[in-house]
């Protein structure tokens, strides 16, 4: 009888709740507008909770409504010895990840990661081509929570997170300060090579992956790659309601560093207005980080 009682009490597992709230609207405002373009919107959000031994404790995916500002996920954190730590992977717009072969993202609860947690943290994405702007830009975040943090919260830890875009953004903003409608065309930046690869999650040190673009004109940022977009901007004539009509063009690339920037020549913005090419050197530009 004593032996049976001992066997029944072999292991006691306590459970504690972690509630995660995510901001589903961007906190990256355009220089002249708070508007978020469609490709920057969050369509779906997946959160994976992993124990320190690589066991997936929870894997949940939720659609995000257009007007939604927050989404909440709840996880139970099983604690056996009080020394546990848990890793959370948050990934938005996973269908836009290229190449789209990251099967570990959809692994079931209770299974082990096919590779180690550290390998997942350094996952690279990209397919040797410029970013596909017909896709919603993936957003990600990765962090750890210790059992001591959960315990200090009384067993109900509440966390709020803001995800980061895997790309950086170049936005050129035009303001019409004349008295007539104006058109600017052939907008481009010479001297910056867009990056074709990046990391799925931000890296603590070097967050750049060397570009594989080769051939002619690779060090040019073209603003006519967006769906239904051209490199022309037409600004209406000023009116009583809008004294200075404005518009902008955007470009997204995986993070770039000094290796993507022509030297010693400065990167230069070019645009054609009234049949004449105008230029603007971009001084002090040495990198473009994610988000």
XYZ file of C-alpha atoms in Angstrom, residues 57-245:
189
model
C 2.695 23.746 -25.318
C 0.296 25.637 -27.564
C -0.050 26.673 -31.193
C -2.953 28.989 -32.040
C -3.820 30.929 -35.191
C -6.549 33.594 -35.454
C -7.883 35.778 -38.291
C -7.660 39.524 -37.731
C -10.540 41.784 -38.776
C -9.829 44.927 -40.790
C -10.927 47.301 -38.035
C -9.476 45.248 -35.178
C -6.961 46.937 -32.890
C -6.083 44.093 -30.470
C -6.180 40.293 -30.198
C -5.724 38.152 -27.077
C -4.319 34.636 -26.660
C -4.442 32.560 -23.467
C -1.987 29.767 -22.664
C -1.618 27.400 -19.715
C 1.982 27.138 -18.516
C 2.671 23.696 -17.002
C 5.251 23.964 -14.230
C 7.006 20.888 -12.835
C 10.124 22.058 -11.007
C 9.763 25.838 -10.851
C 12.785 26.487 -13.055
C 10.990 26.449 -16.389
C 11.307 29.086 -19.063
C 8.990 29.419 -22.048
C 9.600 30.835 -25.520
C 6.848 32.567 -27.488
C 6.890 32.916 -31.280
C 4.358 35.383 -32.742
C 3.950 35.452 -36.532
C 1.452 37.557 -38.482
C 0.625 37.074 -42.194
C 2.399 33.713 -42.394
C 0.983 33.005 -45.874
C 3.179 35.856 -47.161
C 6.425 34.269 -45.974
C 8.693 33.303 -48.871
C 9.653 30.545 -49.292
C 6.407 29.222 -47.870
C 7.795 25.909 -46.644
C 8.175 26.531 -42.912
C 6.199 23.488 -41.784
C 7.342 23.902 -38.172
C 5.079 26.930 -37.855
C 2.050 24.624 -37.955
C 3.368 21.824 -35.719
C 0.796 20.453 -33.293
C 0.651 20.938 -29.541
C 2.564 18.231 -27.671
C 5.105 17.629 -30.426
C 8.785 18.552 -30.383
C 10.260 21.194 -32.662
C 11.937 19.469 -35.604
C 14.994 21.587 -34.787
C 16.173 23.423 -31.714
C 14.622 26.646 -30.447
C 17.845 28.531 -31.228
C 17.720 27.346 -34.839
C 14.146 28.615 -35.127
C 15.221 32.000 -33.822
C 17.644 32.377 -36.740
C 15.264 31.228 -39.506
C 16.019 33.014 -42.792
C 13.368 33.985 -45.350
C 13.471 35.339 -48.896
C 13.948 33.760 -52.315
C 16.672 35.751 -54.106
C 14.101 38.224 -55.474
C 12.875 41.617 -54.311
C 10.007 41.554 -51.828
C 6.650 40.629 -53.388
C 4.400 43.623 -52.728
C 1.240 41.733 -53.634
C 1.596 40.011 -50.249
C 0.828 41.390 -46.799
C 4.094 42.014 -45.003
C 4.852 39.437 -42.287
C 5.217 40.736 -38.743
C 6.990 38.810 -35.993
C 8.171 38.815 -32.400
C 10.000 36.335 -30.203
C 10.613 36.506 -26.453
C 10.995 34.387 -23.320
C 9.058 34.220 -20.054
C 10.343 32.504 -16.904
C 8.196 30.721 -14.364
C 9.364 33.217 -11.744
C 7.627 35.984 -13.738
C 4.403 33.993 -13.805
C 4.685 33.225 -10.102
C 5.233 36.887 -9.224
C 2.010 37.750 -11.047
C 0.050 35.382 -8.824
C -0.189 32.743 -11.526
C -1.927 35.001 -14.061
C 0.649 36.857 -16.120
C -0.619 39.489 -18.574
C 1.650 40.700 -21.401
C 1.077 43.200 -24.226
C 3.245 43.045 -27.358
C 3.714 44.973 -30.607
C 4.997 42.940 -33.545
C 7.662 44.180 -35.971
C 7.598 44.083 -39.773
C 10.265 41.853 -41.326
C 10.981 44.635 -43.845
C 11.973 48.266 -43.738
C 10.100 50.943 -45.673
C 11.196 53.792 -47.927
C 8.489 56.412 -48.405
C 8.871 59.435 -50.687
C 6.335 62.158 -49.980
C 5.431 64.907 -52.461
C 3.587 68.136 -51.674
C 2.154 70.406 -54.386
C 3.002 73.990 -53.490
C 2.166 75.374 -56.935
C -1.170 76.676 -58.190
C -1.797 73.912 -60.749
C -2.049 70.124 -61.008
C 1.378 68.514 -61.200
C 2.731 65.111 -62.243
C 6.027 63.610 -61.066
C 7.289 60.510 -62.903
C 10.209 58.083 -63.126
C 10.705 58.173 -59.345
C 13.663 56.056 -58.258
C 16.638 55.917 -55.891
C 20.059 55.097 -57.320
C 22.775 53.723 -55.074
C 20.777 51.339 -52.847
C 20.563 47.615 -53.589
C 17.314 46.153 -52.189
C 17.804 43.026 -50.103
C 16.322 39.700 -51.186
C 16.693 37.880 -47.859
C 16.222 38.520 -44.179
C 15.571 36.891 -40.823
C 12.067 35.903 -39.780
C 12.762 37.227 -36.278
C 14.900 40.199 -35.264
C 18.478 39.292 -34.327
C 20.208 40.769 -31.304
C 23.393 41.624 -33.186
C 23.648 41.472 -36.988
C 20.099 41.578 -38.394
C 21.174 41.644 -42.056
C 21.490 38.860 -44.637
C 23.716 39.556 -47.625
C 21.802 40.307 -50.826
C 22.056 37.867 -53.720
C 20.939 40.299 -56.451
C 23.294 40.348 -59.425
C 23.337 41.871 -62.888
C 22.647 45.333 -64.266
C 20.763 48.021 -62.363
C 20.587 46.068 -59.092
C 21.451 49.154 -57.051
C 18.184 50.904 -57.950
C 15.021 51.263 -55.876
C 12.039 51.392 -58.274
C 8.685 52.602 -56.981
C 6.547 50.897 -59.643
C 6.575 47.393 -58.135
C 3.362 47.681 -56.097
C 0.210 46.079 -57.537
C -1.797 48.590 -59.602
C 0.897 51.195 -58.998
C 3.216 53.133 -61.257
C 6.156 55.395 -60.622
C 3.972 58.422 -61.450
C 2.403 60.706 -58.861
C -0.288 63.196 -59.869
C -1.025 65.996 -57.420
C -4.257 67.904 -57.842
C -4.366 71.674 -57.937
C -4.713 73.370 -54.532
C -8.251 74.134 -53.401
C -9.922 75.805 -50.457
C -10.273 72.401 -48.782
C -6.695 71.279 -49.496
C -4.161 74.066 -49.796
C -1.206 71.692 -50.359
C -2.261 68.431 -52.053
